[in-house]
PDB file of C-alpha atoms in Angstrom:
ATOM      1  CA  UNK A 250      81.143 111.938 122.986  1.00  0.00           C
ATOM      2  CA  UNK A 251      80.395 113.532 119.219  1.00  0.00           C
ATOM      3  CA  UNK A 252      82.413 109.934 117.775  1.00  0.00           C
ATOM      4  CA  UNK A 253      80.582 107.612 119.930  1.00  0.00           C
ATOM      5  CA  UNK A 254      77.674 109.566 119.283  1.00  0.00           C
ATOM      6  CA  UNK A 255      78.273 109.359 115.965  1.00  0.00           C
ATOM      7  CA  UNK A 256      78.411 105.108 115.786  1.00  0.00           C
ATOM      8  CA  UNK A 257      75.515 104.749 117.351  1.00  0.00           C
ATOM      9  CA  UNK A 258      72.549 103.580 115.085  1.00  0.00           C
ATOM     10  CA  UNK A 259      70.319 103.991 117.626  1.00  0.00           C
ATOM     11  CA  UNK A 260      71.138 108.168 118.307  1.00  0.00           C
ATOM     12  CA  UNK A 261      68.342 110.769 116.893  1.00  0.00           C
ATOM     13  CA  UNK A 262      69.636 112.969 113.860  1.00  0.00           C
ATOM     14  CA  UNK A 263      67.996 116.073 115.884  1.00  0.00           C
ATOM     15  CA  UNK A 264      70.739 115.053 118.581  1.00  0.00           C
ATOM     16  CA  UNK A 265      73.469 113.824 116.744  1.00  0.00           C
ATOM     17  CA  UNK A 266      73.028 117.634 114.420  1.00  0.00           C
ATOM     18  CA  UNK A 267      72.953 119.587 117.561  1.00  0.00           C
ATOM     19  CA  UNK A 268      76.134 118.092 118.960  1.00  0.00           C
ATOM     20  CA  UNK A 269      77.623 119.015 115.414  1.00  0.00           C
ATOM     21  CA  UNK A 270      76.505 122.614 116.059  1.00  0.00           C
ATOM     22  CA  UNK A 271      78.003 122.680 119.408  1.00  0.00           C
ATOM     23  CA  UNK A 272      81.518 120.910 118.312  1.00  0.00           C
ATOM     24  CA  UNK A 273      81.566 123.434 115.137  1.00  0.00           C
ATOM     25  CA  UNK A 274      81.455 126.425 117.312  1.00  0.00           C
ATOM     26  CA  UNK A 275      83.787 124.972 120.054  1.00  0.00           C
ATOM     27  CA  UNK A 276      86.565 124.721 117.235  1.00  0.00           C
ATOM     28  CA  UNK A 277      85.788 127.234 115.063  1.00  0.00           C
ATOM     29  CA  UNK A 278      86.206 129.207 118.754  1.00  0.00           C
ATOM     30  CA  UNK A 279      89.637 127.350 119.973  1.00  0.00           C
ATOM     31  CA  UNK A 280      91.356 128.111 116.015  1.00  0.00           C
ATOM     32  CA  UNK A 281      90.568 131.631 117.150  1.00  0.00           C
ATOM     33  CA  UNK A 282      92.188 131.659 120.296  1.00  0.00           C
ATOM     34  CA  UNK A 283      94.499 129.994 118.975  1.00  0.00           C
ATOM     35  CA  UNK A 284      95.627 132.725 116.895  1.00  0.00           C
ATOM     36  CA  UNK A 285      95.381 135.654 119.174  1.00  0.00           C
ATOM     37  CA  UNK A 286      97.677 133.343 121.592  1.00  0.00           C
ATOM     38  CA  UNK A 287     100.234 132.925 118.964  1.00  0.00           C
ATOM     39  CA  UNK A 288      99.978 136.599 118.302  1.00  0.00           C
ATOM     40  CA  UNK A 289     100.261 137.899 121.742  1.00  0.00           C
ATOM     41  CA  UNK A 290     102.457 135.221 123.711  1.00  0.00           C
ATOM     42  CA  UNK A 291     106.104 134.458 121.782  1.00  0.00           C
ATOM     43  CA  UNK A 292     105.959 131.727 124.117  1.00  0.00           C
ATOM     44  CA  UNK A 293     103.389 129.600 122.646  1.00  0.00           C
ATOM     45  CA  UNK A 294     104.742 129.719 119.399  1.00  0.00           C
ATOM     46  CA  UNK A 295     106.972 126.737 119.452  1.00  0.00           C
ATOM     47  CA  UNK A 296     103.851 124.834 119.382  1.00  0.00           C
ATOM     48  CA  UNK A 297     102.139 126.642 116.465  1.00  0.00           C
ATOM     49  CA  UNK A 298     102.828 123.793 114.603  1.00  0.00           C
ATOM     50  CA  UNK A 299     100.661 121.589 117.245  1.00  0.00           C
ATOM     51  CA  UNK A 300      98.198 124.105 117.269  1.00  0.00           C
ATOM     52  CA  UNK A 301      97.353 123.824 113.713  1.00  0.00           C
ATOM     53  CA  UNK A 302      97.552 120.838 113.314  1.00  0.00           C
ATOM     54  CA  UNK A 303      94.656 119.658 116.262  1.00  0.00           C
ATOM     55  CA  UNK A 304      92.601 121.873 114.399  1.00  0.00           C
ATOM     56  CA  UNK A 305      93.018 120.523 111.317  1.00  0.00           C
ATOM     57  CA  UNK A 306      92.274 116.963 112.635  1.00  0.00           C
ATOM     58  CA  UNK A 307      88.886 118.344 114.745  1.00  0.00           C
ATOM     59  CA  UNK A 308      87.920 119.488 111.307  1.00  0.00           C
ATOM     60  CA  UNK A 309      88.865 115.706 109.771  1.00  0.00           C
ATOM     61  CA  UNK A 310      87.001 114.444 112.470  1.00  0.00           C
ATOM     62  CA  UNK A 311      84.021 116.822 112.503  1.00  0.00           C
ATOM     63  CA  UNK A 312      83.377 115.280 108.464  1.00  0.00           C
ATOM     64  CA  UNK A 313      84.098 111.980 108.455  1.00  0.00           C
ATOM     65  CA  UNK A 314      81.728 111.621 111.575  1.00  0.00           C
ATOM     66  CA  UNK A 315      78.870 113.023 109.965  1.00  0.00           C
ATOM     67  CA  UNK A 316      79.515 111.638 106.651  1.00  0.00           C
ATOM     68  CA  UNK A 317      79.702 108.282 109.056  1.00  0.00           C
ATOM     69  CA  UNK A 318      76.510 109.344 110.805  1.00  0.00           C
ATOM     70  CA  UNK A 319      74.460 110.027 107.537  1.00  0.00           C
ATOM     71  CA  UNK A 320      75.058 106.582 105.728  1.00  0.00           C
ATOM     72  CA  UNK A 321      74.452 104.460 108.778  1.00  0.00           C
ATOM     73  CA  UNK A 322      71.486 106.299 109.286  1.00  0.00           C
ATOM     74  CA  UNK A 323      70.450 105.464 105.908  1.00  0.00           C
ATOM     75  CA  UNK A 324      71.896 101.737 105.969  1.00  0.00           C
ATOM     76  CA  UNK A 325      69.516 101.387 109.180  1.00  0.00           C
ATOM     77  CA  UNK A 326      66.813 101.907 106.941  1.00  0.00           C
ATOM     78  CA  UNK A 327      67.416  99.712 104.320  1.00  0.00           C
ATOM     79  CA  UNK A 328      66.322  96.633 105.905  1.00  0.00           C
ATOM     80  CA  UNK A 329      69.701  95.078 105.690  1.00  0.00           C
ATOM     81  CA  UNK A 330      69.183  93.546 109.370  1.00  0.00           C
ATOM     82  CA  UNK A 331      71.287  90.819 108.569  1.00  0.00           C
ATOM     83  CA  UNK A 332      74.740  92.840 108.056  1.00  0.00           C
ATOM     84  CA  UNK A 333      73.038  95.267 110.076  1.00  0.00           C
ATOM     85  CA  UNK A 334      73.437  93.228 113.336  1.00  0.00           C
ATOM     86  CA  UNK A 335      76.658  92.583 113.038  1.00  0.00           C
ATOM     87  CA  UNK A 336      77.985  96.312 112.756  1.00  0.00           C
ATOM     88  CA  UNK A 337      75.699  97.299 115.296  1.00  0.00           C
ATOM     89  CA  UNK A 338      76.935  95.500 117.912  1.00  0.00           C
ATOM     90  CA  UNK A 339      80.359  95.981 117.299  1.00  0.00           C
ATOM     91  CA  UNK A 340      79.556  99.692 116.260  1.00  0.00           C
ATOM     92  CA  UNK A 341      77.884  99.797 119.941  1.00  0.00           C
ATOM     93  CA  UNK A 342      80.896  98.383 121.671  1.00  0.00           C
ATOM     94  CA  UNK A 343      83.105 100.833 120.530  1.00  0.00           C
ATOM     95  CA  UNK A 344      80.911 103.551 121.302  1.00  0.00           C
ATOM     96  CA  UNK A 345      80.957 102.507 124.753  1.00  0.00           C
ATOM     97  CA  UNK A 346      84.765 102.278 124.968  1.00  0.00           C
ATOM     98  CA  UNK A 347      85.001 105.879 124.047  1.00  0.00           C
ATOM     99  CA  UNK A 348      82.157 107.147 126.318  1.00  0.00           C
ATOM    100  CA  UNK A 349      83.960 105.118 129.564  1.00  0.00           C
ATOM    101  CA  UNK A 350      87.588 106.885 127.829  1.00  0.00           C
ATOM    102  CA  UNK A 351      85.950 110.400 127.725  1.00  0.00           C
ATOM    103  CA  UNK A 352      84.570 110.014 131.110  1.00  0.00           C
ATOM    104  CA  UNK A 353      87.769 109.866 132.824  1.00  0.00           C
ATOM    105  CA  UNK A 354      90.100 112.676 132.560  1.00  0.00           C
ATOM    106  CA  UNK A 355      93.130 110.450 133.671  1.00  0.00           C
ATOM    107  CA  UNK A 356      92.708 108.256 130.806  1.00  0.00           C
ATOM    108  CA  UNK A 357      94.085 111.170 128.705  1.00  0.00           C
ATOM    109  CA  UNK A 358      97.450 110.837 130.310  1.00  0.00           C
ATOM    110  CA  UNK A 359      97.842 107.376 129.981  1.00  0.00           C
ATOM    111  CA  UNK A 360      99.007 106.347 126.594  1.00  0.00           C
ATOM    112  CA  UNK A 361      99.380 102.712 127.152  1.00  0.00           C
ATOM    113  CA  UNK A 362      95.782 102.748 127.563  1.00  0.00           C
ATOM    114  CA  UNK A 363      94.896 104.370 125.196  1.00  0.00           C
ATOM    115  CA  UNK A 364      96.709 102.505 122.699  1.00  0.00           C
ATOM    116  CA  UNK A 365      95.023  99.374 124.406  1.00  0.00           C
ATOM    117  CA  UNK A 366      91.866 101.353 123.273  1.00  0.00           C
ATOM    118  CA  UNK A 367      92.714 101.767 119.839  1.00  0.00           C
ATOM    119  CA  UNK A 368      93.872  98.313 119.314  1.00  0.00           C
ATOM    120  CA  UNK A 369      90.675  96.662 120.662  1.00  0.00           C
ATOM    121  CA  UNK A 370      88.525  99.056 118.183  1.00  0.00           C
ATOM    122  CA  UNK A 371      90.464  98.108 115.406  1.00  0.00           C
ATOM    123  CA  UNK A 372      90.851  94.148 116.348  1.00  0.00           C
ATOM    124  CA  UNK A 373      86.858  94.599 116.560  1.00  0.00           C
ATOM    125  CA  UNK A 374      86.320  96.048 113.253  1.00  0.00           C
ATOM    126  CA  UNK A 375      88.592  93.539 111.601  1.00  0.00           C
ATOM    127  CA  UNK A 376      86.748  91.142 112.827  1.00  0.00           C
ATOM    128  CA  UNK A 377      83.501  92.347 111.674  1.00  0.00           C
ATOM    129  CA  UNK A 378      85.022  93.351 108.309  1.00  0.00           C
ATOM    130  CA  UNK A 379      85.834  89.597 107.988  1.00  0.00           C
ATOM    131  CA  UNK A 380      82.210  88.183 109.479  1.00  0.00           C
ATOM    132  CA  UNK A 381      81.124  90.764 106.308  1.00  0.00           C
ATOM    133  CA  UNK A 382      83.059  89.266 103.671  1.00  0.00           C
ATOM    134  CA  UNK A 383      82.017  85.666 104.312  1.00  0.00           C
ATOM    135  CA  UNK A 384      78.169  87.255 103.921  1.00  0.00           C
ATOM    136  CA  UNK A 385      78.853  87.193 100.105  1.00  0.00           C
ATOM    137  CA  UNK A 386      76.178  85.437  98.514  1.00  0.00           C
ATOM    138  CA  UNK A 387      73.572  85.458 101.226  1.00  0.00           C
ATOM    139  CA  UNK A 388      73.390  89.233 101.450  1.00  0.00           C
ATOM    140  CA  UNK A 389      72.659  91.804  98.701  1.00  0.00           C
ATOM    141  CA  UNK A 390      75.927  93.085  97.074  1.00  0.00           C
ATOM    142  CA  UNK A 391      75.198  96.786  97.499  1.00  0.00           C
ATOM    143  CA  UNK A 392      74.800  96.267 101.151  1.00  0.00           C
ATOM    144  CA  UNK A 393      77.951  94.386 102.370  1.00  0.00           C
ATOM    145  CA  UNK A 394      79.791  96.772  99.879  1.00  0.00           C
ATOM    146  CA  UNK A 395      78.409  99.749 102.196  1.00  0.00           C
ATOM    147  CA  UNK A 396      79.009  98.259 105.343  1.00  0.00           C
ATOM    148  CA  UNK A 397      82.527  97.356 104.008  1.00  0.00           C
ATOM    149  CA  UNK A 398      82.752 101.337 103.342  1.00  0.00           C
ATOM    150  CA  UNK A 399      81.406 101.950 106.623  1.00  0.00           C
ATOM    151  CA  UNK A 400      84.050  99.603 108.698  1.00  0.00           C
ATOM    152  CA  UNK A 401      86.619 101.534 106.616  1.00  0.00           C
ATOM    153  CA  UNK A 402      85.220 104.855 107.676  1.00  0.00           C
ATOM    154  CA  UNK A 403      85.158 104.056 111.504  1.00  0.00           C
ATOM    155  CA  UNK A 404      88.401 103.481 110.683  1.00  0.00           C
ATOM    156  CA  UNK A 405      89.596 106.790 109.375  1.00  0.00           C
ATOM    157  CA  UNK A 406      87.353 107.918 112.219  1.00  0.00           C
ATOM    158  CA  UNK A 407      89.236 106.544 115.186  1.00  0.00           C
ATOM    159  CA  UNK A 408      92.662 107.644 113.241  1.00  0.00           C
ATOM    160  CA  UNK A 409      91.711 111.097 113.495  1.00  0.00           C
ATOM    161  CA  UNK A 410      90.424 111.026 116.995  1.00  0.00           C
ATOM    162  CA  UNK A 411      93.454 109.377 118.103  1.00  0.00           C
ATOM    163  CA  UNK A 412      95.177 111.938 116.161  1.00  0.00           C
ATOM    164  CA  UNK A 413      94.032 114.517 118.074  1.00  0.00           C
ATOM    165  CA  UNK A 414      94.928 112.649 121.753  1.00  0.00           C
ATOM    166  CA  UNK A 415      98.419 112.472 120.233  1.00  0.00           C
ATOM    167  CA  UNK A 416      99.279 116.216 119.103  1.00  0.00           C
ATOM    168  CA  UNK A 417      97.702 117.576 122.470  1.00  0.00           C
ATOM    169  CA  UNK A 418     100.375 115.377 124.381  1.00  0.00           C
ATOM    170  CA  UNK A 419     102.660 116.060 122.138  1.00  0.00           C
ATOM    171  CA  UNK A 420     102.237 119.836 122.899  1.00  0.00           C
ATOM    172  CA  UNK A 421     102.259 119.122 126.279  1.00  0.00           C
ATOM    173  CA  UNK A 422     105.496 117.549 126.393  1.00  0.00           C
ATOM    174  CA  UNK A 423     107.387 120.687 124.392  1.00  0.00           C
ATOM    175  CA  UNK A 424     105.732 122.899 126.842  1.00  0.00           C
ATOM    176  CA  UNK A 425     107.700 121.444 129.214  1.00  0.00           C
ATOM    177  CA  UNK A 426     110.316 121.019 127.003  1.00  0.00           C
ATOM    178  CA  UNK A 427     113.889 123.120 128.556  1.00  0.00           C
ATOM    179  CA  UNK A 428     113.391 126.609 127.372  1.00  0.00           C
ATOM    180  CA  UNK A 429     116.617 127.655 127.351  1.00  0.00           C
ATOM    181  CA  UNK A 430     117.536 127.278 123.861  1.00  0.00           C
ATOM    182  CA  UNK A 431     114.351 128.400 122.353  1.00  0.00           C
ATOM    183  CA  UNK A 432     114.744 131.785 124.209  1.00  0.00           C
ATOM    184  CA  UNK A 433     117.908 132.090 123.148  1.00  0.00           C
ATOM    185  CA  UNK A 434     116.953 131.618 119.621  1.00  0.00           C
ATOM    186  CA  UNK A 435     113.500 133.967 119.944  1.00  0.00           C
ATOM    187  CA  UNK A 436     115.945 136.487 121.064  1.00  0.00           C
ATOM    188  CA  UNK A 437     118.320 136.301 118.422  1.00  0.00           C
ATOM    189  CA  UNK A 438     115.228 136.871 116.022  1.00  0.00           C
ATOM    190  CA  UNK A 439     113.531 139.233 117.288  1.00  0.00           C
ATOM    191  CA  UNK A 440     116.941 141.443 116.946  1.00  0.00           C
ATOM    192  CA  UNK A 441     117.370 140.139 113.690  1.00  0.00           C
ATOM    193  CA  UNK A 442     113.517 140.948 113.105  1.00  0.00           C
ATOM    194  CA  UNK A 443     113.911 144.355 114.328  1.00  0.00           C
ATOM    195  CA  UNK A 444     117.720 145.432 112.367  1.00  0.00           C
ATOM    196  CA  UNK A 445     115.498 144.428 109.393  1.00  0.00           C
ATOM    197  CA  UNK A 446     112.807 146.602 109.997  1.00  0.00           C
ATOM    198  CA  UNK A 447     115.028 149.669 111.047  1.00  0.00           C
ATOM    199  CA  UNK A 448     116.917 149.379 107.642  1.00  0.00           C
ATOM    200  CA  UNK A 449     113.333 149.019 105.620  1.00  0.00           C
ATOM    201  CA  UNK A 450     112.056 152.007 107.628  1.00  0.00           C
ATOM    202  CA  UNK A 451     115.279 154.291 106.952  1.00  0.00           C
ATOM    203  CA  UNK A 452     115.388 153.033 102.945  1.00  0.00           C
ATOM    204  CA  UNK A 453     111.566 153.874 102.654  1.00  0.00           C
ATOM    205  CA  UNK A 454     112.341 157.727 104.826  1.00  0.00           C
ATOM    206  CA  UNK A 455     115.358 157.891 102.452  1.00  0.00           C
ATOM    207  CA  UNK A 456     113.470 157.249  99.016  1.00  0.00           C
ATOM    208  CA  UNK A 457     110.351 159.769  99.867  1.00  0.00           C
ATOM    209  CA  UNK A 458     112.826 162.392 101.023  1.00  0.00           C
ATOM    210  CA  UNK A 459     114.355 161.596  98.008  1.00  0.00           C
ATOM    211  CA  UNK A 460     111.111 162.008  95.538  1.00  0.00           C
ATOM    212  CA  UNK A 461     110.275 165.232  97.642  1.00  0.00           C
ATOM    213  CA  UNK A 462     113.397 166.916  97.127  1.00  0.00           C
ATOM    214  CA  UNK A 463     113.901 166.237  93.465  1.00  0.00           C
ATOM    215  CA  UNK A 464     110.210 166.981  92.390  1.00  0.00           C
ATOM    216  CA  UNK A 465     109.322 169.801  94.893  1.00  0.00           C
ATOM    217  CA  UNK A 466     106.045 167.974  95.620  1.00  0.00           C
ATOM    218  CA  UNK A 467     103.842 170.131  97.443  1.00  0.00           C
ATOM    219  CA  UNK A 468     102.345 167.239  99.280  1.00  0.00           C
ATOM    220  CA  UNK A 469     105.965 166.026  99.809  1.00  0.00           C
ATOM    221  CA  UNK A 470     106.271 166.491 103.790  1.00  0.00           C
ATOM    222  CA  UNK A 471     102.093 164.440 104.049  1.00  0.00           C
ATOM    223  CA  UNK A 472     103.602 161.839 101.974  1.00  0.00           C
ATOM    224  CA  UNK A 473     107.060 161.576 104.115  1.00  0.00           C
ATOM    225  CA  UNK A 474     105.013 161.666 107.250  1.00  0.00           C
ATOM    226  CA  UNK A 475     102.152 159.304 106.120  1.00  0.00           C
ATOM    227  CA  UNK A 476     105.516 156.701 105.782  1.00  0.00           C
ATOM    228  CA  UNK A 477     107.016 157.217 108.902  1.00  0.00           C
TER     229      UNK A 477
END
């Protein structure tokens, strides 16, 4: 709904902004969640990778949508209606593909669709990237050059949305993933990960025992306490 919302001309900054707000927090809310999962479930941590990386591609999306938002709202008010027309109604379109996507939790699970989805949006802005071109001559320069810029943007736009569809599954299909081997292998580091702290402890009780008995340091017992 923030994309769509995003590629429509016709959406009021004041709602657009407040969307951003609202999609800021939700992120900025699931990276911390994130963390204290990874930290408190071993579990989940065969898809920190996954984890990461959706946030990282919110975040792509969160800028290139309002960098998107900003210039069209500024090309809409440059009385370029001729170019104009054209990306609105294919910006429209796509905006409406998304909306009927996002309203239907199944779609989420069905990749063929989806990729259906994607194709169409791109097909569409091809074809409006080439109804652009062939403007050259009866249009002002700077204006098909930023509606060129702004076809290339939806672009990067959709990319990172559909980036997004594609690490969740992929999560989804390595929770499901046998587990098996990965215990196995969390087991055989956390032993690992606890021989090497048992040896750093001892070294460190060692070396201020050490210090303490050499020197006579008054303080010697705080300091071999304060290490244990």
């Amino acid at each position: 709904n923030y994309v769509a919302t995003a590629l429509r001309l016709s959406a009021p900054a004041t709602v657009f902004m407040r969307l951003r707000r609202q999609m800021v927090t939700e992120v900025t809310s699931f990276d911390a969640l994130c963390s204290s999962a990874l930290f408190e479930t071993p579990e989940l941590r065969a898809n920190a990778e996954y984890l990461h990386r959706t946030v990282q591609e919110f975040l792509v999306v969160l800028s290139i949508a309002r960098g998107l938002f900003v210039r069209l709202d500024e090309f809409d008010r440059d009385g370029a209606r001729q170019v104009r027309d054209r990306l609105r109604s294919t910006l429209d379109k796509i905006a409406a593909r998304i909306e009927h996507v996002a309203a239907d939790p199944a779609a989420w699970s069905d990749a063929p669709r989806l990729r259906r989805e994607i194709s169409a949006a791109r097909a569409a802005l091809k074809n409006t990237e080439t109804e652009i071109e062939g403007l050259a001559g009866a249009a002002p320069f700077d204006q098909l050059a930023d509606a060129l810029l702004i076809v290339g943007r939806v672009r990067d736009l959709l990319r990172g949305l559909a980036m997004v569809v594609v690490i969740r599954e992929a999560s989804r299909r390595n929770s499901g993933a046998p587990q098996g081997g990965r215990r196995e292998q969390r087991d055989f580091q956390g032993r690992q990960e606890a021989w090497l702290l048992a040896i750093r402890a001892a070294v460190a009780m060692l070396l201020l025992s050490g210090i303490w008995m050499a020197t006579g340091w008054s303080e010697g017992f705080t300091a071999v306490s304060g290490g244990a």
